[in-house]
mmCIF file of C-alpha atoms in Angstrom:
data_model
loop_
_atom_site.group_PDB
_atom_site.id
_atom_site.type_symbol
_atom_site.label_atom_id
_atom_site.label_comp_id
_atom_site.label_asym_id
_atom_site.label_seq_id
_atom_site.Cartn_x
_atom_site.Cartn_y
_atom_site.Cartn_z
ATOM 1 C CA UNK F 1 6.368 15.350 -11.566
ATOM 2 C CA UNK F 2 6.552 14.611 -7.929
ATOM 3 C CA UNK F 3 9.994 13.190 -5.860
ATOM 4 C CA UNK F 4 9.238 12.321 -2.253
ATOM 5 C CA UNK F 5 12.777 11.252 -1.308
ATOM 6 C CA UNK F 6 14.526 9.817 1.945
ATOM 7 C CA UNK F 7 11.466 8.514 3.613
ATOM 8 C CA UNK F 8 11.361 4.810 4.771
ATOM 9 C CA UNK F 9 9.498 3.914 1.603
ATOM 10 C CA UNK F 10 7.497 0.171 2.187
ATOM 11 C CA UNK F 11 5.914 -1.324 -0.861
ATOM 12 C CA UNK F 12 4.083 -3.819 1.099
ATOM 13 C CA UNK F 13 4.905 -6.609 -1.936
ATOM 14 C CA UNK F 14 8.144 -6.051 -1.993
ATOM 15 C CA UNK F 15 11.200 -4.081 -0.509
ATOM 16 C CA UNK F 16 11.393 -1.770 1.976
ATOM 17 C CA UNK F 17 14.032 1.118 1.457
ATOM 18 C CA UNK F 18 15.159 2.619 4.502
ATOM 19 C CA UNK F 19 16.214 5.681 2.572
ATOM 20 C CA UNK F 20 13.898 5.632 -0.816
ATOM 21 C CA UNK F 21 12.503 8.037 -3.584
ATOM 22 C CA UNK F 22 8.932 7.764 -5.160
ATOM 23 C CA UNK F 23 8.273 9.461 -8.641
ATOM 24 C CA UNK F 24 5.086 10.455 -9.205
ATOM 25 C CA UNK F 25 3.751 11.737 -12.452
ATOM 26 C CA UNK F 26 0.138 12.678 -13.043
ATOM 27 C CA UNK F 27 -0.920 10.560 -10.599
ATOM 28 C CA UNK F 28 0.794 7.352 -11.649
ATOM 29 C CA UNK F 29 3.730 5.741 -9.761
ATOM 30 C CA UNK F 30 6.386 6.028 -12.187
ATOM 31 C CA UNK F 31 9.858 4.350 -9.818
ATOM 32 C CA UNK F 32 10.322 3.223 -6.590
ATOM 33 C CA UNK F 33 13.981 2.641 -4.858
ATOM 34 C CA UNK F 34 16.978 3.878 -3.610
ATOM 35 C CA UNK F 35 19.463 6.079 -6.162
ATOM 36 C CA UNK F 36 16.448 7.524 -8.250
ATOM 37 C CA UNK F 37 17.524 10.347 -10.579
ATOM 38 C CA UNK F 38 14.887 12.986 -9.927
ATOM 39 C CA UNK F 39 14.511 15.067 -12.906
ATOM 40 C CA UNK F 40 15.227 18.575 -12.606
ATOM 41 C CA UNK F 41 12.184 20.313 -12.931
ATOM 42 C CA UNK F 42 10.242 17.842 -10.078
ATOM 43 C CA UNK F 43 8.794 19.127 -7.237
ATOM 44 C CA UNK F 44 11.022 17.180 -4.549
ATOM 45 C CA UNK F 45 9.214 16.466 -1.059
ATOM 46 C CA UNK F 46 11.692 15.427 1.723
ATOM 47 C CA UNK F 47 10.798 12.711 3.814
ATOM 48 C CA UNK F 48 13.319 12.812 5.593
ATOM 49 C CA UNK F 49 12.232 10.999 9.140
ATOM 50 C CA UNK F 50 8.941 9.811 7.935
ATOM 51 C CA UNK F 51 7.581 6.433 6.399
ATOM 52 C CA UNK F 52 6.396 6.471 3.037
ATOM 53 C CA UNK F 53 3.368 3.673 2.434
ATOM 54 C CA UNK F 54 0.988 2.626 -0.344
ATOM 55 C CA UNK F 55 -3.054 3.977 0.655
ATOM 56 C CA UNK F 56 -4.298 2.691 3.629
ATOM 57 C CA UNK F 57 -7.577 0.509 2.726
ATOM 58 C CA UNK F 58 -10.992 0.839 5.119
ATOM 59 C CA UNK F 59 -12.339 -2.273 5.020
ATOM 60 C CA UNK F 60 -15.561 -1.664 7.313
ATOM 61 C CA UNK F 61 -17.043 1.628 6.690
ATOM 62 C CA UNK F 62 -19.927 4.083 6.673
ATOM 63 C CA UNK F 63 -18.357 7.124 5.409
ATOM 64 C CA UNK F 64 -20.265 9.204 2.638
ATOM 65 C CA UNK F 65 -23.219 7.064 3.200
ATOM 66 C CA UNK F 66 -24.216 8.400 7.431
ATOM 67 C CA UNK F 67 -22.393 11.625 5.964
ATOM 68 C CA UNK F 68 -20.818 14.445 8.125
ATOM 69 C CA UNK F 69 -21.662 16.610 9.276
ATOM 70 C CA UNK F 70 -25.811 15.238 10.526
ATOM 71 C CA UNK F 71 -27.823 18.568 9.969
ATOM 72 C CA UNK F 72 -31.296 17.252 11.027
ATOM 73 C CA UNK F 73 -31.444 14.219 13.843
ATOM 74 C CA UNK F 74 -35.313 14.066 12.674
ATOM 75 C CA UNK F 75 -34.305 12.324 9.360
ATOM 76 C CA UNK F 76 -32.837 9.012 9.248
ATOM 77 C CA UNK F 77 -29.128 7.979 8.046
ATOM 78 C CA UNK F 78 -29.026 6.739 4.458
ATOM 79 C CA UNK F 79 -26.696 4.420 5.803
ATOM 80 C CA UNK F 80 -29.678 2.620 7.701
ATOM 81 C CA UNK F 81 -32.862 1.290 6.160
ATOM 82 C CA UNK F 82 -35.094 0.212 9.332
ATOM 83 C CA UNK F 83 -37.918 -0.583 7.589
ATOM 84 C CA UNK F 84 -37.009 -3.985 7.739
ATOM 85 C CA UNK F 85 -34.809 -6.674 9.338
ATOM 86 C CA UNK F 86 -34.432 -7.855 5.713
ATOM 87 C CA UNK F 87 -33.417 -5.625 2.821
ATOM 88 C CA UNK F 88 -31.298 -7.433 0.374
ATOM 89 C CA UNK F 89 -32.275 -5.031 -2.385
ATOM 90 C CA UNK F 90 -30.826 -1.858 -0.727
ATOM 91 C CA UNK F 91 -27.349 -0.841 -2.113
ATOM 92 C CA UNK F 92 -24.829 1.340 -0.045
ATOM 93 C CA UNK F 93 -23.777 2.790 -3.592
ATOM 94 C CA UNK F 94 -27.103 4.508 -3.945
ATOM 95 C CA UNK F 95 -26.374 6.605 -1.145
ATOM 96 C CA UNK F 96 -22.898 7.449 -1.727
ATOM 97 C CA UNK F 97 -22.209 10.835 -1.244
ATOM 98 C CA UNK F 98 -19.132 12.427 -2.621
ATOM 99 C CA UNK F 99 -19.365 15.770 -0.923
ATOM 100 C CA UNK F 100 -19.335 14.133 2.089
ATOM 101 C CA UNK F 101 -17.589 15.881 4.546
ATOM 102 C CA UNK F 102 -15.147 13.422 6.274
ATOM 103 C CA UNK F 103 -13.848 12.188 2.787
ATOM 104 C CA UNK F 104 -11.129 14.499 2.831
ATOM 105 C CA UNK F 105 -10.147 14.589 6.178
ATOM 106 C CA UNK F 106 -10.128 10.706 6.021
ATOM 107 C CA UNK F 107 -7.612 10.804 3.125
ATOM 108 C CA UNK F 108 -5.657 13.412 4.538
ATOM 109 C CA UNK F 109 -5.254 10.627 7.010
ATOM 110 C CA UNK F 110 -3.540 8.438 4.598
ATOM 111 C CA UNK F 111 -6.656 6.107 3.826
ATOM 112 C CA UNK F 112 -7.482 6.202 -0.174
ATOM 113 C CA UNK F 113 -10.096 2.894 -0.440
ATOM 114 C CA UNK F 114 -12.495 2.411 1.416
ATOM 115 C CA UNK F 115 -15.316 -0.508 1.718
ATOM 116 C CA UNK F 116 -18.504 0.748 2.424
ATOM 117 C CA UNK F 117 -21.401 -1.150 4.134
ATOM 118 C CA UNK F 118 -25.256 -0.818 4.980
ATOM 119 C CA UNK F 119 -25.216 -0.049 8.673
ATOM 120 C CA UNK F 120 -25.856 -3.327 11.278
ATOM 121 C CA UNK F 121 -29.750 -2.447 11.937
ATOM 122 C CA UNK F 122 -30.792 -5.531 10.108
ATOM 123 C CA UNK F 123 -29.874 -9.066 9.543
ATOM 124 C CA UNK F 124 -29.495 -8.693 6.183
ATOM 125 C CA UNK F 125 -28.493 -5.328 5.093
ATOM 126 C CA UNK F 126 -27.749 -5.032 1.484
ATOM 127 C CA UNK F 127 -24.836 -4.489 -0.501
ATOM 128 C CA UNK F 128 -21.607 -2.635 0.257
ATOM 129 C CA UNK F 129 -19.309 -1.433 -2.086
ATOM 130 C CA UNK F 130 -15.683 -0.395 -2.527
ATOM 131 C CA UNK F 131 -14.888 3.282 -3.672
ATOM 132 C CA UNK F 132 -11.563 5.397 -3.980
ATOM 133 C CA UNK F 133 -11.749 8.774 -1.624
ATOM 134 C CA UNK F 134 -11.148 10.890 -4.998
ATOM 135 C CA UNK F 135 -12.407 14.503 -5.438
ATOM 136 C CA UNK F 136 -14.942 13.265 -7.610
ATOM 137 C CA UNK F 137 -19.158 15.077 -8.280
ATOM 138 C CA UNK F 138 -20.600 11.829 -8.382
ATOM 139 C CA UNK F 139 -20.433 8.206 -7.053
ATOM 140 C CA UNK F 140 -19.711 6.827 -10.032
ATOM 141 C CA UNK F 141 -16.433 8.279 -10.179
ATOM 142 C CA UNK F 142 -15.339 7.211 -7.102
ATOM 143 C CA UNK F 143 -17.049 3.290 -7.313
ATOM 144 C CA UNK F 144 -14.819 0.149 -8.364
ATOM 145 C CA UNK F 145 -17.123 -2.143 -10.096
ATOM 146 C CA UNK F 146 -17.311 -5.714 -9.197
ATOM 147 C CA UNK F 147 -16.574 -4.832 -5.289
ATOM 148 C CA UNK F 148 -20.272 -5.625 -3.753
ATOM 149 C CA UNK F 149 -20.647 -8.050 -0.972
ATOM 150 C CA UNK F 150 -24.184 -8.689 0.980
ATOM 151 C CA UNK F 151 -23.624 -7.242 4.660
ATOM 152 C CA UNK F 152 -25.259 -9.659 7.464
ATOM 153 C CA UNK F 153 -25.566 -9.063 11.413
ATOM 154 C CA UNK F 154 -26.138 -11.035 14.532
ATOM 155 C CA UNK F 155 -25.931 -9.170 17.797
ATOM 156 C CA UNK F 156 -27.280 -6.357 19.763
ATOM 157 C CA UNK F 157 -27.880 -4.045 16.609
ATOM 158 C CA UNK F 158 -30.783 -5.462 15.165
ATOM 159 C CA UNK F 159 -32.047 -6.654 18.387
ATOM 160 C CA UNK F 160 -32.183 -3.188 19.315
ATOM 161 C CA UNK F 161 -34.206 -1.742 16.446
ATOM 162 C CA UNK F 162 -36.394 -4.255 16.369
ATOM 163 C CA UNK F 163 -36.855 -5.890 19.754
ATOM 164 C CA UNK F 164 -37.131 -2.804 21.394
ATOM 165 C CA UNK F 165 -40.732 -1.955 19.617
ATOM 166 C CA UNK F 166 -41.364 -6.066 20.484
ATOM 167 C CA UNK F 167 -41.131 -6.639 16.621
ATOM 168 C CA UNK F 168 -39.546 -10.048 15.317
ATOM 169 C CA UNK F 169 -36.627 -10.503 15.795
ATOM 170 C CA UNK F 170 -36.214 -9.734 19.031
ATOM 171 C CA UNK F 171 -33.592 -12.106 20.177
ATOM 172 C CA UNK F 172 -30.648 -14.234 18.866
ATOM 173 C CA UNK F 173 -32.675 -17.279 18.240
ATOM 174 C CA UNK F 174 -34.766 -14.960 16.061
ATOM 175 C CA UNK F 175 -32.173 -13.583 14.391
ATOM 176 C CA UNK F 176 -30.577 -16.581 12.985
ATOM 177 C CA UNK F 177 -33.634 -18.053 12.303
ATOM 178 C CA UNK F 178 -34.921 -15.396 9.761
ATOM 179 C CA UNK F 179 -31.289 -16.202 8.367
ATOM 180 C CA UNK F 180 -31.669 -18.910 7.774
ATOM 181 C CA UNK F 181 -35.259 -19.074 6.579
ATOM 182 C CA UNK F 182 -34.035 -16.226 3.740
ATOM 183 C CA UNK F 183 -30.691 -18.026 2.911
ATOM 184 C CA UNK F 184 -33.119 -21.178 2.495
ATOM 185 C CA UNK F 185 -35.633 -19.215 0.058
ATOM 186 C CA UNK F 186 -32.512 -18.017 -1.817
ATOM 187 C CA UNK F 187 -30.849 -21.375 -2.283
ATOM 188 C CA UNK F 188 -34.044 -23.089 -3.672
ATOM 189 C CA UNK F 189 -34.863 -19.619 -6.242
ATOM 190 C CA UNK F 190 -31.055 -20.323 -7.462
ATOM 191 C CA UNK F 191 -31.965 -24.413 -7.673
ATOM 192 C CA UNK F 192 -35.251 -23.245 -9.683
ATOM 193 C CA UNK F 193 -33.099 -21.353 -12.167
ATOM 194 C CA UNK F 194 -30.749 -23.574 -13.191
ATOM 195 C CA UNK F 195 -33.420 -25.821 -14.000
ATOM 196 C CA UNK F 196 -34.926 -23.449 -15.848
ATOM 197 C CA UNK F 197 -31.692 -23.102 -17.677
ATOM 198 C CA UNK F 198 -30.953 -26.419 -18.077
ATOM 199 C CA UNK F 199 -35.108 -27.217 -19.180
ATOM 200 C CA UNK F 200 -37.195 -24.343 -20.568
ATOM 201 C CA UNK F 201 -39.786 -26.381 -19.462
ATOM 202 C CA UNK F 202 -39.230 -26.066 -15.961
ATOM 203 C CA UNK F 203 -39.082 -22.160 -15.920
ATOM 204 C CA UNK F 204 -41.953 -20.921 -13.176
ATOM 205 C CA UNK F 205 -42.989 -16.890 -12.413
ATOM 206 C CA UNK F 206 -40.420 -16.275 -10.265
ATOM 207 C CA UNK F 207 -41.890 -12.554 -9.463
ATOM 208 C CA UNK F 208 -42.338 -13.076 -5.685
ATOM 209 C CA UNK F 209 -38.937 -14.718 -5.042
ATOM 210 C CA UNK F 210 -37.712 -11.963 -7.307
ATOM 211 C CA UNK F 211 -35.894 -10.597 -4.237
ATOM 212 C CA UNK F 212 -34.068 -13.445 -3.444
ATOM 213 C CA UNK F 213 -32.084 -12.638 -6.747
ATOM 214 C CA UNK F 214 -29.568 -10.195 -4.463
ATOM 215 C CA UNK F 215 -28.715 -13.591 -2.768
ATOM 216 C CA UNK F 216 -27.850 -15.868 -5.548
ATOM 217 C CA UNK F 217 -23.903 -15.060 -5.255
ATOM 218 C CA UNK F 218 -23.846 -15.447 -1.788
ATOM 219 C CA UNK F 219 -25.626 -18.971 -1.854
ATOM 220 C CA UNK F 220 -23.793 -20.208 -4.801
ATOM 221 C CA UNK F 221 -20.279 -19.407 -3.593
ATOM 222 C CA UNK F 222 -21.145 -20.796 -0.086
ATOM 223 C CA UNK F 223 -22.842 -24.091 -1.912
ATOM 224 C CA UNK F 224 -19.289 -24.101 -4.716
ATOM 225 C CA UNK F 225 -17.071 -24.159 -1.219
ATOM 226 C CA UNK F 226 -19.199 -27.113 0.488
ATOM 227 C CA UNK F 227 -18.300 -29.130 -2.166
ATOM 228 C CA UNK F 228 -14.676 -27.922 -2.439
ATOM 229 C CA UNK F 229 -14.441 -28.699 1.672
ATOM 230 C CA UNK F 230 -15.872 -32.070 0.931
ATOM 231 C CA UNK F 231 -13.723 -32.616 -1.804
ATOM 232 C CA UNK F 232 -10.173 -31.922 0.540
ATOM 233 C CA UNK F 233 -11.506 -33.847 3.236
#
């Protein structure tokens, strides 16, 4: 068991004790508060002076994904697929790595989740995902499922991969225009689908808007708050 006593504890959802104990046993948060009996046999960390905080959370990240250190400059970051300004099929959690080196010095700084995203090369990027910065051999052990969001980006990022070599989209009006052409494509695959649910009859080879399947959350939950806006108003 582990004490860390008189440190300015803050829970964050609920009191702050300006002169608090934490008990930690295998890893698990066992009390938090002032006038803890510490058992005995616990190692006892004195605080004394310092503030005492739940994990700090990352929530915009490349980390274990452009990796540190960058050996070879000739190879590109996994963090970045530049093949195209649209890759909705690319997923940061193939390319977690959890040897990277920065993962311990970032926890060391007090941050223990992080968010990772695709890089801002392209307008549509691909999923992020959220992982814990444990000692872990594999990315599985460090991924919390259910935590992937699509990563978008207008600006100077993917103007500059792209416009550069004079390859669409070179400008603003380029970028949100292949936006919204893709956003378009996904909303009417979803709108196929759920007539295909709702009549067998209707279902259609949907093999070359099979891509557009990465987008179905996104335009679903954006269509379910339209009608929740309208509905307030």
């Amino acid at each position: 068991m582990i004490a860390i006593k008189n440190g300015k504890v803050v829970t964050v959802t609920d009191k702050t004790f300006e002169h608090g104990t934490v008990l930690i046993e295998d890893g698990k948060i066992l009390a938090v508060g002032e006038n803890i009996e510490i058992p005995s046999d616990a190692q006892v960390i004195d605080a004394s002076g310092c503030w005492v905080t739940p994990g700090l959370i990352d929530c915009h990240t490349h980390i274990s994904n452009f990796n540190e250190p960058s050996t070879n400059p000739s190879i590109p970051l996994d963090g970045n697929e530049m093949s195209s300004p649209i890759t909705l099929q690319v997923r940061a959690m193939d390319a977690v790595n959890p040897h990277d080196y920065a993962i311990s010095k970032v926890r060391d700084a007090g941050f223990t989740t992080v968010c990772i995203l695709p890089g801002s090369a392209n307008v549509i990027g691909g999923t992020g995902i959220v992982i814990k910065l444990r000692d872990a051999q594999t990315a599985e052990e460090m991924i919390l499922p259910g935590t992937e969001q699509m990563k978008f980006a207008m600006g100077e990022n993917p103007k500059r991969c792209y416009g550069t070599d004079r390859k669409y989209p070179m400008t603003r009006m380029g970028l949100a225009s292949l936006m919204r052409e893709t956003l378009f494509k996904a909303k009417v695959y979803s709108d196929r689908l759920k007539a295909a649910e709702l009549d067998p009859s209707k279902a259609q080879n949907q093999t070359s808007s099979s891509r557009h399947w990465f987008l179905l959350f996104v335009v679903r939950c954006a269509a379910a708050s339209m009608r929740t806006a309208r509905t307030i108003s």
